[in-house]
Short mmCIF file of C-alpha atoms in Angstrom, two decimals:
data_model
loop_
_atom_site.label_atom_id
_atom_site.label_comp_id
_atom_site.label_asym_id
_atom_site.label_seq_id
_atom_site.Cartn_x
_atom_site.Cartn_y
_atom_site.Cartn_z
CA MET A 16 75.15 93.16 175.09
CA ASN A 17 76.89 91.19 172.34
CA PRO A 18 79.94 89.40 173.81
CA HIS A 19 81.88 90.31 170.68
CA ASP A 20 81.23 94.06 170.68
CA GLU A 21 84.56 94.84 172.25
CA LEU A 22 86.34 92.52 169.84
CA ASP A 23 84.54 94.10 166.89
CA ARG A 24 85.65 97.54 167.98
CA ALA A 25 89.25 96.36 168.32
CA LEU A 26 89.06 94.62 164.95
CA PHE A 27 87.76 97.64 163.08
CA ALA A 28 90.27 99.90 164.79
CA LEU A 29 93.07 97.73 163.47
CA PRO A 30 94.85 99.52 160.59
CA LEU A 31 95.28 97.72 157.31
CA GLU A 32 98.66 96.35 156.37
CA THR A 33 100.98 98.89 154.81
CA PRO A 34 101.59 97.82 151.20
CA PRO A 35 105.22 97.48 150.14
CA PRO A 36 106.57 100.41 148.11
CA GLY A 37 105.84 100.21 144.41
CA LEU A 38 102.69 98.12 144.68
CA ARG A 39 100.39 100.72 143.17
CA GLU A 40 102.91 101.65 140.48
CA GLY A 41 103.34 97.98 139.64
CA ILE A 42 99.60 97.48 139.30
CA LEU A 43 99.20 100.55 137.12
CA ARG A 44 102.17 99.54 134.96
CA ALA A 45 100.64 96.10 134.45
CA THR A 46 97.20 97.45 133.62
CA ILE A 47 96.46 100.93 132.33
CA TYR A 48 100.05 101.84 131.39
CA ALA A 49 100.86 98.46 129.84
CA GLN A 50 102.17 98.65 126.29
CA PRO A 51 100.07 96.63 123.89
CA ALA A 52 101.73 93.38 122.98
CA ALA A 53 103.92 93.69 119.88
CA GLN A 54 102.37 92.22 116.76
CA PRO A 55 104.26 89.15 115.52
CA ALA A 56 106.34 89.95 112.43
CA LEU A 57 104.72 88.93 109.16
CA LEU A 58 108.02 87.54 107.79
CA SER A 59 111.11 86.26 109.55
CA LEU A 60 114.48 87.96 109.01
CA TRP A 61 115.70 85.38 106.50
CA GLU A 62 112.43 85.49 104.58
CA THR A 63 112.69 89.26 104.37
CA VAL A 64 116.29 89.09 103.17
CA GLY A 65 115.41 86.38 100.61
CA LEU A 66 112.47 88.36 99.30
CA GLY A 67 114.66 91.46 99.03
CA VAL A 68 117.27 89.57 97.03
CA VAL A 69 114.66 88.09 94.67
CA LEU A 70 113.08 91.49 94.13
CA ALA A 71 116.47 93.11 93.48
CA VAL A 72 117.46 90.41 90.94
CA ALA A 73 114.05 90.65 89.24
CA SER A 74 114.35 94.43 89.01
CA TRP A 75 117.87 94.21 87.62
CA LEU A 76 116.79 91.56 85.10
CA ALA A 77 113.81 93.59 83.95
CA LEU A 78 116.00 96.68 83.55
CA ALA A 79 118.73 94.72 81.75
CA LEU A 80 116.26 93.02 79.37
CA SER A 81 114.69 96.33 78.43
CA THR A 82 118.04 98.00 77.63
CA ASN A 83 120.34 95.19 76.39
CA LYS A 84 119.00 93.38 73.29
CA VAL A 85 121.86 90.86 73.21
CA LEU A 86 121.34 89.86 76.80
CA ALA A 87 117.61 89.53 76.15
CA TRP A 88 118.30 87.22 73.19
CA GLN A 89 120.73 85.09 75.24
CA ILE A 90 118.35 84.69 78.15
CA GLY A 91 115.52 83.88 75.79
CA HIS A 92 117.76 81.28 74.14
CA VAL A 93 118.60 79.67 77.52
CA PHE A 94 114.96 79.48 78.56
CA GLY A 95 113.99 78.18 75.12
CA ALA A 96 116.58 75.38 75.31
CA PHE A 97 115.40 74.51 78.80
CA GLY A 98 111.80 74.34 77.64
CA GLN A 99 112.75 72.14 74.69
CA ALA A 100 114.64 69.74 77.00
CA LEU A 101 111.63 69.47 79.28
CA ALA A 102 109.37 68.77 76.33
CA ASP A 103 111.55 65.83 75.28
CA PRO A 104 109.78 62.46 76.09
CA GLY A 105 113.05 60.88 77.25
CA THR A 106 113.73 63.66 79.80
CA LEU A 107 110.14 63.45 81.03
CA ALA A 108 110.43 59.65 81.44
CA TRP A 109 113.60 60.01 83.53
CA LEU A 110 111.98 62.71 85.65
CA ALA A 111 108.92 60.49 86.24
CA ALA A 112 111.13 57.56 87.23
CA GLY A 113 113.05 59.72 89.72
CA ALA A 114 109.83 61.05 91.25
CA PHE A 115 108.43 57.53 91.55
CA ILE A 116 111.57 56.24 93.34
CA ALA A 117 111.58 59.19 95.73
CA LEU A 118 107.91 58.61 96.54
CA SER A 119 108.46 54.89 97.06
CA LEU A 120 111.36 55.51 99.47
CA SER A 121 109.26 57.94 101.51
CA VAL A 122 106.26 55.57 101.75
CA PHE A 123 108.06 52.28 102.43
CA ASN A 124 110.30 52.25 105.52
CA LEU A 125 112.13 49.03 104.62
CA GLY A 126 111.09 47.39 107.93
CA LEU A 127 112.92 49.87 110.18
CA PRO A 128 111.00 50.80 113.39
CA GLY A 129 109.63 54.33 113.55
CA PRO A 130 110.65 56.91 116.19
CA ALA A 131 107.52 56.30 118.32
CA VAL A 132 108.26 52.56 118.55
CA ARG A 133 111.87 53.23 119.48
CA ALA A 134 110.77 55.67 122.21
CA GLU A 135 108.47 53.04 123.71
CA ARG A 136 111.23 50.47 123.87
CA SER A 137 113.78 52.72 125.59
CA MET B 14 74.68 97.12 169.73
CA ALA B 15 77.42 99.54 168.81
CA GLU B 16 77.59 100.63 165.19
CA ILE B 17 80.55 99.09 163.49
CA HIS B 18 82.25 100.45 160.41
CA ALA B 19 84.77 98.96 158.06
CA PRO B 20 88.33 100.32 158.25
CA MET B 21 88.84 103.88 157.00
CA SER B 22 90.83 102.87 153.95
CA VAL B 23 87.98 100.80 152.50
CA PRO B 24 85.53 103.29 151.00
CA LEU B 25 81.92 102.54 151.79
CA GLU B 26 80.19 105.26 149.80
CA PRO B 27 82.70 106.92 147.50
CA GLN B 28 81.73 110.03 145.56
CA VAL B 29 81.96 108.30 142.20
CA LEU B 30 80.51 104.82 142.41
CA ASP B 31 82.73 101.89 141.59
CA ALA B 32 80.31 100.65 138.94
CA GLU B 33 80.55 104.04 137.23
CA LEU B 34 84.35 103.85 137.25
CA VAL B 35 84.13 100.38 135.72
CA SER B 36 81.84 101.72 132.98
CA GLN B 37 84.23 104.61 132.31
CA THR B 38 87.17 102.19 132.06
CA LEU B 39 85.25 100.02 129.63
CA ALA B 40 84.43 103.15 127.63
CA GLY B 41 88.15 103.79 127.19
CA ARG B 42 88.95 106.08 130.11
CA ALA B 43 91.78 104.02 131.59
CA GLU B 44 92.46 106.52 134.38
CA ALA B 45 89.12 105.50 135.94
CA PHE B 46 90.65 102.12 136.66
CA GLY B 47 93.53 103.97 138.33
CA THR B 48 90.98 105.40 140.78
CA LEU B 49 89.72 101.89 141.53
CA VAL B 50 93.32 100.81 142.16
CA GLU B 51 93.80 103.73 144.53
CA ARG B 52 90.66 102.75 146.38
CA TYR B 53 91.32 99.07 146.82
CA ASP B 54 95.03 98.31 146.46
CA ARG B 55 95.66 98.54 150.18
CA ALA B 56 92.67 96.41 151.15
CA VAL B 57 93.51 93.81 148.52
CA TYR B 58 97.12 93.72 149.70
CA HIS B 59 95.89 93.36 153.29
CA LEU B 60 93.77 90.37 152.34
CA CYS B 61 96.65 88.80 150.40
CA PHE B 62 99.16 89.38 153.17
CA ARG B 63 96.85 88.05 155.87
CA THR B 64 96.21 84.96 153.74
CA LEU B 65 99.74 84.31 152.51
CA HIS B 66 101.90 85.73 155.32
CA ASP B 67 104.57 86.70 152.83
CA VAL B 68 105.24 90.27 151.68
CA GLU B 69 106.52 89.47 148.19
CA GLU B 70 103.91 86.83 147.48
CA ALA B 71 101.16 89.10 148.78
CA LYS B 72 102.41 91.89 146.52
CA ASP B 73 102.47 89.57 143.51
CA ALA B 74 99.02 88.19 144.33
CA ALA B 75 97.59 91.71 144.67
CA GLN B 76 99.08 92.71 141.31
CA GLU B 77 97.78 89.53 139.75
CA ALA B 78 94.31 90.22 141.10
CA PHE B 79 94.18 93.72 139.61
CA PHE B 80 95.65 92.48 136.33
CA LYS B 81 93.00 89.78 136.08
CA ALA B 82 90.29 92.26 137.04
CA TYR B 83 91.46 94.69 134.37
CA ARG B 84 91.52 92.04 131.68
CA GLY B 85 88.18 90.61 132.75
CA LEU B 86 86.43 93.91 133.38
CA GLY B 87 84.01 93.15 130.59
CA THR B 88 82.65 90.20 132.56
CA PHE B 89 81.95 92.31 135.65
CA ARG B 90 78.23 92.49 136.35
CA PRO B 91 77.12 96.07 137.15
CA SER B 92 74.75 94.74 139.82
CA ALA B 93 77.69 93.26 141.76
CA LYS B 94 80.02 95.13 144.08
CA PHE B 95 83.48 95.83 142.73
CA SER B 96 85.04 95.31 146.17
CA THR B 97 83.50 91.83 146.45
CA TRP B 98 84.66 91.01 142.94
CA ILE B 99 88.25 92.14 143.41
CA PHE B 100 88.48 90.49 146.84
CA SER B 101 87.18 87.28 145.32
CA ILE B 102 89.80 87.38 142.56
CA ALA B 103 92.52 88.15 145.10
CA TYR B 104 91.36 85.40 147.45
CA HIS B 105 91.42 82.82 144.67
CA ALA B 106 94.85 84.02 143.55
CA CYS B 107 96.03 83.45 147.13
CA CYS B 108 94.42 79.99 147.23
CA ASP B 109 96.27 79.07 144.04
CA ARG B 110 99.55 80.17 145.59
CA ILE B 111 98.90 78.23 148.78
CA ALA B 112 98.07 75.12 146.76
CA ARG B 113 101.27 75.57 144.75
CA ARG B 114 103.29 75.92 147.97
CA LYS B 115 101.81 72.73 149.35
CA ARG B 116 102.48 70.91 146.10
CA TYR B 117 106.14 71.91 145.82
CA SER B 118 107.15 72.10 149.45
CA ASP B 119 106.95 69.50 152.20
CA GLY B 120 108.29 71.90 154.83
CA PRO B 121 106.33 74.42 156.87
CA LEU B 122 104.84 77.40 155.06
CA PRO B 123 106.89 80.60 155.18
CA ASP B 124 105.82 83.35 157.51
CA ARG B 125 107.91 86.30 156.55
CA ALA B 126 106.89 89.60 158.04
CA ASP B 127 107.38 92.90 156.26
CA PRO B 128 110.98 93.97 156.84
CA THR B 129 110.14 97.61 156.12
CA LEU B 130 107.60 98.59 158.70
CA GLY B 131 105.18 101.29 157.64
CA PRO B 132 104.18 104.26 159.77
CA GLU B 133 101.20 102.42 161.19
CA ALA B 134 103.29 99.47 162.23
CA ILE B 135 105.90 101.71 163.83
CA ALA B 136 103.23 103.66 165.65
CA GLU B 137 101.52 100.48 166.71
CA HIS B 138 102.84 100.31 170.23
CA ASN B 139 99.36 99.53 171.29
CA ASP B 140 99.62 96.17 172.99
CA GLU B 141 96.00 95.34 172.28
CA ALA B 142 96.37 95.80 168.53
CA ARG B 143 99.57 93.78 168.50
CA ALA B 144 97.99 91.00 170.53
CA LEU B 145 94.95 91.01 168.25
CA ARG B 146 97.13 90.70 165.14
CA ALA B 147 99.04 87.84 166.72
CA ALA B 148 95.82 86.13 167.72
CA ILE B 149 94.42 86.48 164.19
CA ASP B 150 97.64 85.05 162.77
CA GLY B 151 97.25 82.08 165.10
CA LEU B 152 93.77 81.24 163.83
CA PRO B 153 93.20 78.31 161.49
CA GLU B 154 93.24 79.43 157.86
CA LYS B 155 89.48 79.24 157.25
CA TYR B 156 88.74 81.42 160.27
CA ARG B 157 91.57 83.82 159.56
CA THR B 158 90.23 84.53 156.07
CA VAL B 159 86.71 85.10 157.32
CA ILE B 160 87.93 87.45 160.03
CA THR B 161 90.09 89.32 157.52
CA LEU B 162 87.14 89.79 155.17
CA TYR B 163 84.93 90.79 158.08
CA HIS B 164 87.59 93.37 158.94
CA LEU B 165 87.51 94.63 155.34
CA GLN B 166 83.81 94.42 154.55
CA GLY B 167 82.16 94.85 157.93
CA HIS B 168 78.81 93.21 158.53
CA GLN B 169 78.16 92.37 154.89
CA TYR B 170 78.03 88.63 155.41
CA GLU B 171 76.55 87.98 151.97
CA GLU B 172 79.51 89.71 150.35
CA ILE B 173 81.92 87.62 152.44
CA ALA B 174 80.05 84.47 151.38
CA ARG B 175 80.34 85.54 147.73
CA VAL B 176 84.08 86.16 148.01
CA LEU B 177 84.69 82.78 149.62
CA ASP B 178 82.05 81.04 147.52
CA VAL B 179 80.53 79.34 150.56
CA PRO B 180 76.99 79.41 152.01
CA LEU B 181 75.99 82.31 154.21
CA GLY B 182 75.49 79.99 157.19
CA THR B 183 79.10 78.80 156.91
CA VAL B 184 80.33 82.38 157.03
CA LYS B 185 78.29 83.11 160.14
CA THR B 186 79.45 79.92 161.84
CA HIS B 187 83.10 80.47 160.97
CA LEU B 188 82.90 84.06 162.04
CA PHE B 189 81.32 83.19 165.38
CA ARG B 190 83.92 80.49 166.08
CA ALA B 191 86.76 82.75 164.98
CA LYS B 192 85.54 85.49 167.31
CA GLU B 193 85.20 83.02 170.16
CA LEU B 194 88.76 81.82 169.62
CA LEU B 195 90.01 85.39 169.45
CA ARG B 196 88.07 86.42 172.54
CA ARG B 197 89.42 83.51 174.56
CA GLU B 198 92.94 84.07 173.31
CA LEU B 199 92.83 87.76 174.16
CA ALA B 200 91.25 87.05 177.56
CA GLY B 201 94.00 84.52 178.23
CA LEU B 202 96.63 87.06 177.25
CA ARG B 203 95.20 89.61 179.65
CA GLU B 204 95.49 87.12 182.48
CA GLN B 205 98.86 85.77 181.41
CA PRO B 206 101.04 87.99 179.19
CA VAL B 207 102.90 85.06 177.61
CA SER B 208 101.22 84.37 174.29
CA GLY B 209 100.33 80.85 173.25
CA GLU B 210 99.09 79.33 170.01
CA VAL B 211 95.37 79.58 169.37
CA THR B 212 93.88 76.12 169.01
CA GLU B 213 90.58 75.12 167.48
CA GLU B 214 88.35 73.15 169.77
#
């Protein structure tokens, strides 16, 4: 006779632990009844508001230009003057100089240590 | 030798096979997974509780095991046994929790019993069963887990080895030593009713 027969019988007669209330419901909620994860929004709130404003202004402008001839002439005049100013060699030269200075300042750090170096020292 | 069966709440030959329920779940019938949960939630909780000795942690580990199983159902091999698979996931979830406890706590591990005793526990005035539970709790962790899986899966040593990811010989050795420790502890209790800690020789 196996010396563990009696122990085996006692072991298999032992009831399983009683699960705490809500275990099964919790499992089912987390699995088959789980809501699919919400899709991330395509645009943030501010982007949506900004886009709405731009669309509203564009719609108003299109409507106003089609109905008001004077307004259309004035806006055309403003854009024409702006285009002429941009086409001027002097304006273009100043714009190029500004862009070059901005680029130079962003590339050269004037000898100041960067954030990584500062972090290492502290 | 007497024929030994696994506990009543662990189905041995259910009407609809587990593998079929897995296939149905994968085919979109989510309620089939609910049947699997009904079949194994108690056994999985039992394994978690016996391993962790903490009601809330055992509950969380059991939920985690089913959640992982549900998400990874596509990786389940039809030739495998669902019970072995879910026990294995649950066992590893428990191991992770034990490792986390050891990492973040220098003190002794908690041993909080269920404050709300179930009907079985209330009815369990049987001294032998109580003594056996206490003796199992006093076993070293590696033996306690093997005995718990033996309790759940019966004589399927290969399945126990798969759950624990250890060689079959190790399972048999651990099981034999665990039974010897239990037998001696219970024999000692019969002679002297004051319970003592089980020690590994």
